[in-house]
PDB file of C-alpha atoms in Angstrom:
ATOM      1  CA  MET L 110     118.905 132.404  68.919  1.00  0.00           C
ATOM      2  CA  SER L 111     114.914 132.406  68.986  1.00  0.00           C
ATOM      3  CA  THR L 112     112.980 135.653  67.988  1.00  0.00           C
ATOM      4  CA  SER L 113     109.288 136.565  67.546  1.00  0.00           C
ATOM      5  CA  SER L 114     109.684 136.475  64.004  1.00  0.00           C
ATOM      6  CA  THR L 115     111.606 133.424  63.343  1.00  0.00           C
ATOM      7  CA  PRO L 116     109.442 130.522  63.269  1.00  0.00           C
ATOM      8  CA  ASN L 117     110.552 127.549  65.694  1.00  0.00           C
ATOM      9  CA  PRO L 118     108.856 125.033  65.050  1.00  0.00           C
ATOM     10  CA  LYS L 119     108.265 121.674  67.073  1.00  0.00           C
ATOM     11  CA  ARG L 120     110.102 118.525  65.962  1.00  0.00           C
ATOM     12  CA  MET L 121     108.143 115.862  63.980  1.00  0.00           C
ATOM     13  CA  PRO L 122     109.169 113.072  62.106  1.00  0.00           C
ATOM     14  CA  PRO L 123     111.072 114.017  58.641  1.00  0.00           C
ATOM     15  CA  ALA L 124     107.573 112.997  56.505  1.00  0.00           C
ATOM     16  CA  GLN L 125     105.268 114.019  58.920  1.00  0.00           C
ATOM     17  CA  ARG L 126     106.884 117.323  58.325  1.00  0.00           C
ATOM     18  CA  GLU L 127     107.408 117.199  54.560  1.00  0.00           C
ATOM     19  CA  ARG L 128     103.375 116.911  54.291  1.00  0.00           C
ATOM     20  CA  ALA L 129     103.359 119.303  56.821  1.00  0.00           C
ATOM     21  CA  ILE L 130     104.983 121.742  54.134  1.00  0.00           C
ATOM     22  CA  LEU L 131     102.882 120.526  51.772  1.00  0.00           C
ATOM     23  CA  ASP L 132      99.122 120.506  53.223  1.00  0.00           C
ATOM     24  CA  ALA L 133     100.302 124.886  54.021  1.00  0.00           C
ATOM     25  CA  ALA L 134     101.520 125.610  50.716  1.00  0.00           C
ATOM     26  CA  ILE L 135      98.272 123.523  49.715  1.00  0.00           C
ATOM     27  CA  ALA L 136      95.869 125.554  51.859  1.00  0.00           C
ATOM     28  CA  LEU L 137      97.697 128.746  50.382  1.00  0.00           C
ATOM     29  CA  ALA L 138      97.139 127.849  46.658  1.00  0.00           C
ATOM     30  CA  ARG L 139      93.361 127.168  48.077  1.00  0.00           C
ATOM     31  CA  GLN L 140      93.363 130.295  48.840  1.00  0.00           C
ATOM     32  CA  GLY L 141      94.631 132.352  46.497  1.00  0.00           C
ATOM     33  CA  GLY L 142      96.048 130.616  43.511  1.00  0.00           C
ATOM     34  CA  ILE L 143      99.808 128.855  42.595  1.00  0.00           C
ATOM     35  CA  ALA L 144     100.819 131.970  41.696  1.00  0.00           C
ATOM     36  CA  PRO L 145     101.867 133.036  45.776  1.00  0.00           C
ATOM     37  CA  LEU L 146     103.687 130.244  46.371  1.00  0.00           C
ATOM     38  CA  THR L 147     107.410 131.220  46.648  1.00  0.00           C
ATOM     39  CA  VAL L 148     109.602 129.415  49.626  1.00  0.00           C
ATOM     40  CA  ARG L 149     108.862 132.283  51.672  1.00  0.00           C
ATOM     41  CA  THR L 150     105.177 131.935  52.094  1.00  0.00           C
ATOM     42  CA  VAL L 151     105.254 128.312  52.145  1.00  0.00           C
ATOM     43  CA  ALA L 152     107.326 129.139  54.970  1.00  0.00           C
ATOM     44  CA  ALA L 153     105.404 131.451  57.419  1.00  0.00           C
ATOM     45  CA  ALA L 154     102.316 129.261  56.255  1.00  0.00           C
ATOM     46  CA  ALA L 155     103.446 126.254  57.129  1.00  0.00           C
ATOM     47  CA  GLY L 156     105.317 128.230  60.694  1.00  0.00           C
ATOM     48  CA  VAL L 157     108.992 127.076  59.687  1.00  0.00           C
ATOM     49  CA  THR L 158     112.196 128.904  58.437  1.00  0.00           C
ATOM     50  CA  PRO L 159     113.271 129.146  54.518  1.00  0.00           C
ATOM     51  CA  ALA L 160     115.761 127.140  55.065  1.00  0.00           C
ATOM     52  CA  LEU L 161     113.354 123.917  56.423  1.00  0.00           C
ATOM     53  CA  VAL L 162     111.559 124.694  53.146  1.00  0.00           C
ATOM     54  CA  THR L 163     114.082 124.236  50.524  1.00  0.00           C
ATOM     55  CA  HIS L 164     115.474 121.126  52.343  1.00  0.00           C
ATOM     56  CA  TYR L 165     112.666 119.019  51.753  1.00  0.00           C
ATOM     57  CA  ARG L 166     111.905 120.778  48.492  1.00  0.00           C
ATOM     58  CA  PRO L 167     114.970 122.254  47.296  1.00  0.00           C
ATOM     59  CA  SER L 168     112.750 122.788  43.185  1.00  0.00           C
ATOM     60  CA  MET L 169     110.431 124.953  43.909  1.00  0.00           C
ATOM     61  CA  ASP L 170     109.147 124.584  40.288  1.00  0.00           C
ATOM     62  CA  ALA L 171     109.102 120.753  41.121  1.00  0.00           C
ATOM     63  CA  PHE L 172     106.544 122.038  44.573  1.00  0.00           C
ATOM     64  CA  VAL L 173     104.510 123.985  42.646  1.00  0.00           C
ATOM     65  CA  ALA L 174     103.584 120.619  40.077  1.00  0.00           C
ATOM     66  CA  ASP L 175     103.082 118.804  43.171  1.00  0.00           C
ATOM     67  CA  VAL L 176     100.859 121.031  45.001  1.00  0.00           C
ATOM     68  CA  PHE L 177      98.761 121.607  41.811  1.00  0.00           C
ATOM     69  CA  GLY L 178      98.622 117.566  41.118  1.00  0.00           C
ATOM     70  CA  ALA L 179      97.182 116.921  44.319  1.00  0.00           C
ATOM     71  CA  ILE L 180      94.485 119.672  44.271  1.00  0.00           C
ATOM     72  CA  VAL L 181      93.159 119.042  41.166  1.00  0.00           C
ATOM     73  CA  GLY L 182      93.893 115.193  41.566  1.00  0.00           C
ATOM     74  CA  ALA L 183      91.531 115.390  44.992  1.00  0.00           C
ATOM     75  CA  GLU L 184      88.825 117.413  42.965  1.00  0.00           C
ATOM     76  CA  ARG L 185      88.823 114.955  40.222  1.00  0.00           C
ATOM     77  CA  GLU L 186      88.450 111.768  42.892  1.00  0.00           C
ATOM     78  CA  GLU L 187      85.609 113.662  44.365  1.00  0.00           C
ATOM     79  CA  VAL L 188      83.513 114.604  41.245  1.00  0.00           C
ATOM     80  CA  VAL L 189      84.109 112.015  39.110  1.00  0.00           C
ATOM     81  CA  ALA L 190      83.360 109.401  42.184  1.00  0.00           C
ATOM     82  CA  ASP L 191      80.278 111.417  43.135  1.00  0.00           C
ATOM     83  CA  GLY L 192      78.858 111.501  39.228  1.00  0.00           C
ATOM     84  CA  ARG L 193      79.601 107.695  39.162  1.00  0.00           C
ATOM     85  CA  THR L 194      76.504 107.523  41.481  1.00  0.00           C
ATOM     86  CA  GLY L 195      74.311 108.350  38.235  1.00  0.00           C
ATOM     87  CA  ALA L 196      71.856 106.287  37.228  1.00  0.00           C
ATOM     88  CA  THR L 197      72.726 106.629  33.061  1.00  0.00           C
ATOM     89  CA  LEU L 198      75.236 107.658  31.318  1.00  0.00           C
ATOM     90  CA  ARG L 199      73.270 110.833  30.588  1.00  0.00           C
ATOM     91  CA  ASP L 200      72.657 111.127  34.725  1.00  0.00           C
ATOM     92  CA  ARG L 201      76.590 110.404  35.804  1.00  0.00           C
ATOM     93  CA  ILE L 202      77.778 113.271  33.204  1.00  0.00           C
ATOM     94  CA  THR L 203      75.352 115.531  34.188  1.00  0.00           C
ATOM     95  CA  ARG L 204      76.486 115.076  37.889  1.00  0.00           C
ATOM     96  CA  ILE L 205      80.172 116.357  36.533  1.00  0.00           C
ATOM     97  CA  VAL L 206      79.330 118.271  34.338  1.00  0.00           C
ATOM     98  CA  GLU L 207      76.953 120.654  36.375  1.00  0.00           C
ATOM     99  CA  THR L 208      79.907 119.478  39.680  1.00  0.00           C
ATOM    100  CA  LEU L 209      82.218 121.307  37.458  1.00  0.00           C
ATOM    101  CA  LEU L 210      80.193 124.348  36.967  1.00  0.00           C
ATOM    102  CA  ASP L 211      78.384 125.245  40.192  1.00  0.00           C
ATOM    103  CA  GLY L 212      80.599 128.319  40.758  1.00  0.00           C
ATOM    104  CA  ASP L 213      81.690 126.472  44.068  1.00  0.00           C
ATOM    105  CA  ARG L 214      84.810 125.372  43.070  1.00  0.00           C
ATOM    106  CA  ASP L 215      86.237 128.550  42.009  1.00  0.00           C
ATOM    107  CA  ASP L 216      89.728 127.759  43.939  1.00  0.00           C
ATOM    108  CA  VAL L 217      90.585 124.825  41.967  1.00  0.00           C
ATOM    109  CA  THR L 218      89.267 126.515  38.598  1.00  0.00           C
ATOM    110  CA  LEU L 219      92.001 129.265  39.548  1.00  0.00           C
ATOM    111  CA  VAL L 220      94.573 127.310  40.168  1.00  0.00           C
ATOM    112  CA  TRP L 221      94.227 125.238  36.630  1.00  0.00           C
ATOM    113  CA  VAL L 222      93.929 128.780  35.210  1.00  0.00           C
ATOM    114  CA  GLN L 223      97.397 130.103  37.212  1.00  0.00           C
ATOM    115  CA  ALA L 224      98.892 126.314  36.120  1.00  0.00           C
ATOM    116  CA  TRP L 225      98.174 126.614  32.411  1.00  0.00           C
ATOM    117  CA  ALA L 226      99.983 130.162  32.181  1.00  0.00           C
ATOM    118  CA  ALA L 227     103.124 129.398  34.997  1.00  0.00           C
ATOM    119  CA  GLY L 228     103.644 126.056  33.049  1.00  0.00           C
ATOM    120  CA  ALA L 229     104.971 127.726  29.846  1.00  0.00           C
ATOM    121  CA  GLY L 230     107.792 128.595  32.088  1.00  0.00           C
ATOM    122  CA  ASN L 231     107.805 125.563  33.741  1.00  0.00           C
ATOM    123  CA  ASP L 232     108.446 122.610  31.677  1.00  0.00           C
ATOM    124  CA  VAL L 233     107.953 120.351  35.204  1.00  0.00           C
ATOM    125  CA  LEU L 234     104.067 122.291  35.946  1.00  0.00           C
ATOM    126  CA  ALA L 235     103.615 121.796  32.364  1.00  0.00           C
ATOM    127  CA  ALA L 236     104.199 117.898  32.173  1.00  0.00           C
ATOM    128  CA  ARG L 237     101.869 117.796  35.136  1.00  0.00           C
ATOM    129  CA  VAL L 238      99.350 119.803  33.853  1.00  0.00           C
ATOM    130  CA  ARG L 239      99.087 117.799  30.741  1.00  0.00           C
ATOM    131  CA  LEU L 240      99.134 114.609  33.090  1.00  0.00           C
ATOM    132  CA  GLU L 241      96.094 115.384  35.229  1.00  0.00           C
ATOM    133  CA  MET L 242      94.381 116.549  31.864  1.00  0.00           C
ATOM    134  CA  ASP L 243      94.812 112.488  30.360  1.00  0.00           C
ATOM    135  CA  HIS L 244      93.113 112.250  33.945  1.00  0.00           C
ATOM    136  CA  TRP L 245      90.602 114.176  33.354  1.00  0.00           C
ATOM    137  CA  GLN L 246      89.822 112.789  29.370  1.00  0.00           C
ATOM    138  CA  GLN L 247      90.374 109.295  30.439  1.00  0.00           C
ATOM    139  CA  ASP L 248      87.636 109.039  33.323  1.00  0.00           C
ATOM    140  CA  LEU L 249      85.470 111.094  31.041  1.00  0.00           C
ATOM    141  CA  GLU L 250      86.159 108.743  27.986  1.00  0.00           C
ATOM    142  CA  ALA L 251      85.619 105.486  30.101  1.00  0.00           C
ATOM    143  CA  ILE L 252      82.368 106.981  31.957  1.00  0.00           C
ATOM    144  CA  VAL L 253      80.942 107.424  28.228  1.00  0.00           C
ATOM    145  CA  ALA L 254      82.579 103.923  27.357  1.00  0.00           C
ATOM    146  CA  GLU L 255      80.308 102.916  29.695  1.00  0.00           C
ATOM    147  CA  GLY L 256      77.119 104.118  28.220  1.00  0.00           C
ATOM    148  CA  VAL L 257      77.960 102.741  24.427  1.00  0.00           C
ATOM    149  CA  ALA L 258      78.686  99.372  25.889  1.00  0.00           C
ATOM    150  CA  ALA L 259      75.029  99.771  27.394  1.00  0.00           C
ATOM    151  CA  GLY L 260      73.611 101.013  24.548  1.00  0.00           C
ATOM    152  CA  GLU L 261      73.196 104.309  25.635  1.00  0.00           C
ATOM    153  CA  VAL L 262      74.834 106.320  23.164  1.00  0.00           C
ATOM    154  CA  SER L 263      75.828 105.280  19.811  1.00  0.00           C
ATOM    155  CA  ALA L 264      79.755 105.116  19.300  1.00  0.00           C
ATOM    156  CA  ALA L 265      79.920 107.761  16.403  1.00  0.00           C
ATOM    157  CA  ARG L 266      78.131 109.773  18.638  1.00  0.00           C
ATOM    158  CA  ALA L 267      80.629 109.486  22.162  1.00  0.00           C
ATOM    159  CA  ASP L 268      83.426 109.975  19.912  1.00  0.00           C
ATOM    160  CA  GLY L 269      85.197 113.230  21.271  1.00  0.00           C
ATOM    161  CA  ALA L 270      82.259 113.340  23.946  1.00  0.00           C
ATOM    162  CA  ALA L 271      84.972 113.829  26.980  1.00  0.00           C
ATOM    163  CA  TRP L 272      87.037 116.514  24.328  1.00  0.00           C
ATOM    164  CA  LEU L 273      84.077 118.712  24.070  1.00  0.00           C
ATOM    165  CA  LEU L 274      82.202 118.732  28.254  1.00  0.00           C
ATOM    166  CA  LEU L 275      86.383 119.052  28.902  1.00  0.00           C
ATOM    167  CA  ALA L 276      86.429 122.261  26.733  1.00  0.00           C
ATOM    168  CA  THR L 277      83.378 124.012  27.338  1.00  0.00           C
ATOM    169  CA  VAL L 278      84.049 123.100  31.688  1.00  0.00           C
ATOM    170  CA  ASP L 279      87.225 124.953  31.244  1.00  0.00           C
ATOM    171  CA  GLY L 280      86.204 127.389  29.068  1.00  0.00           C
ATOM    172  CA  MET L 281      83.251 128.619  31.048  1.00  0.00           C
ATOM    173  CA  ASN L 282      85.034 128.581  34.205  1.00  0.00           C
ATOM    174  CA  ALA L 283      87.884 130.652  33.056  1.00  0.00           C
ATOM    175  CA  HIS L 284      85.043 132.782  32.267  1.00  0.00           C
ATOM    176  CA  SER L 285      83.518 133.015  35.382  1.00  0.00           C
ATOM    177  CA  LEU L 286      86.645 134.659  37.315  1.00  0.00           C
ATOM    178  CA  VAL L 287      86.310 137.257  35.399  1.00  0.00           C
ATOM    179  CA  LYS L 288      82.319 136.829  36.115  1.00  0.00           C
ATOM    180  CA  TRP L 289      81.809 136.634  32.832  1.00  0.00           C
ATOM    181  CA  ALA L 290      79.204 133.602  32.513  1.00  0.00           C
ATOM    182  CA  PRO L 291      75.221 132.752  32.632  1.00  0.00           C
ATOM    183  CA  GLU L 292      73.751 133.090  36.020  1.00  0.00           C
ATOM    184  CA  ASP L 293      72.167 130.126  35.660  1.00  0.00           C
ATOM    185  CA  ARG L 294      75.099 127.359  34.486  1.00  0.00           C
ATOM    186  CA  GLY L 295      73.924 124.053  36.251  1.00  0.00           C
ATOM    187  CA  ALA L 296      71.444 125.091  32.525  1.00  0.00           C
ATOM    188  CA  LEU L 297      74.254 125.880  30.688  1.00  0.00           C
ATOM    189  CA  ALA L 298      75.871 122.673  32.228  1.00  0.00           C
ATOM    190  CA  ARG L 299      72.587 120.216  31.159  1.00  0.00           C
ATOM    191  CA  ARG L 300      72.382 121.649  27.080  1.00  0.00           C
ATOM    192  CA  THR L 301      75.826 121.103  27.183  1.00  0.00           C
ATOM    193  CA  VAL L 302      75.048 117.430  28.119  1.00  0.00           C
ATOM    194  CA  ALA L 303      71.729 117.740  26.045  1.00  0.00           C
ATOM    195  CA  ALA L 304      73.629 119.042  22.870  1.00  0.00           C
ATOM    196  CA  VAL L 305      77.037 116.416  23.083  1.00  0.00           C
ATOM    197  CA  LEU L 306      75.140 113.031  23.762  1.00  0.00           C
ATOM    198  CA  GLY L 307      72.001 113.242  21.645  1.00  0.00           C
TER     199      GLY L 307
END
């Protein structure tokens, strides 16, 4: 028997239902990070029963890791693709760093910060965090390597550049969540790229 407080979702094929549950969890995480993700909150957001969520996603730890990966992976693909439109190595890296520091992605920053903290007690999430960090590192290293091959920067100068850029972006974005950051993060981005790439 259905009541006004009991979800009565329309029937969907299993793959579509699973995707709808994931999409609801992603939307929820974009609003308040991954910390509020529970079987009940995801069920409410998806308009289904908690039992249906656990049917499709029996491990909440793995589900949270998938939500995290979907959000940060989509951001990385978008930012790197946009950054690659720059004409020179400095243009490409500056575009990427400026985009990440422009303050329009604080929802994703919150997801990252909460994932770093929650990963200490969630091995599945910790593994996914490391994987996504590796992807960022590899993408930036590939762009820098292209600049080295084109003679835009020396190999010695480029060594460790990706690490330094990511450390700056991660630190400044984490600081911004508590409003402790320069007013003009774009200017900071440009100074950082100049210091790293020379």
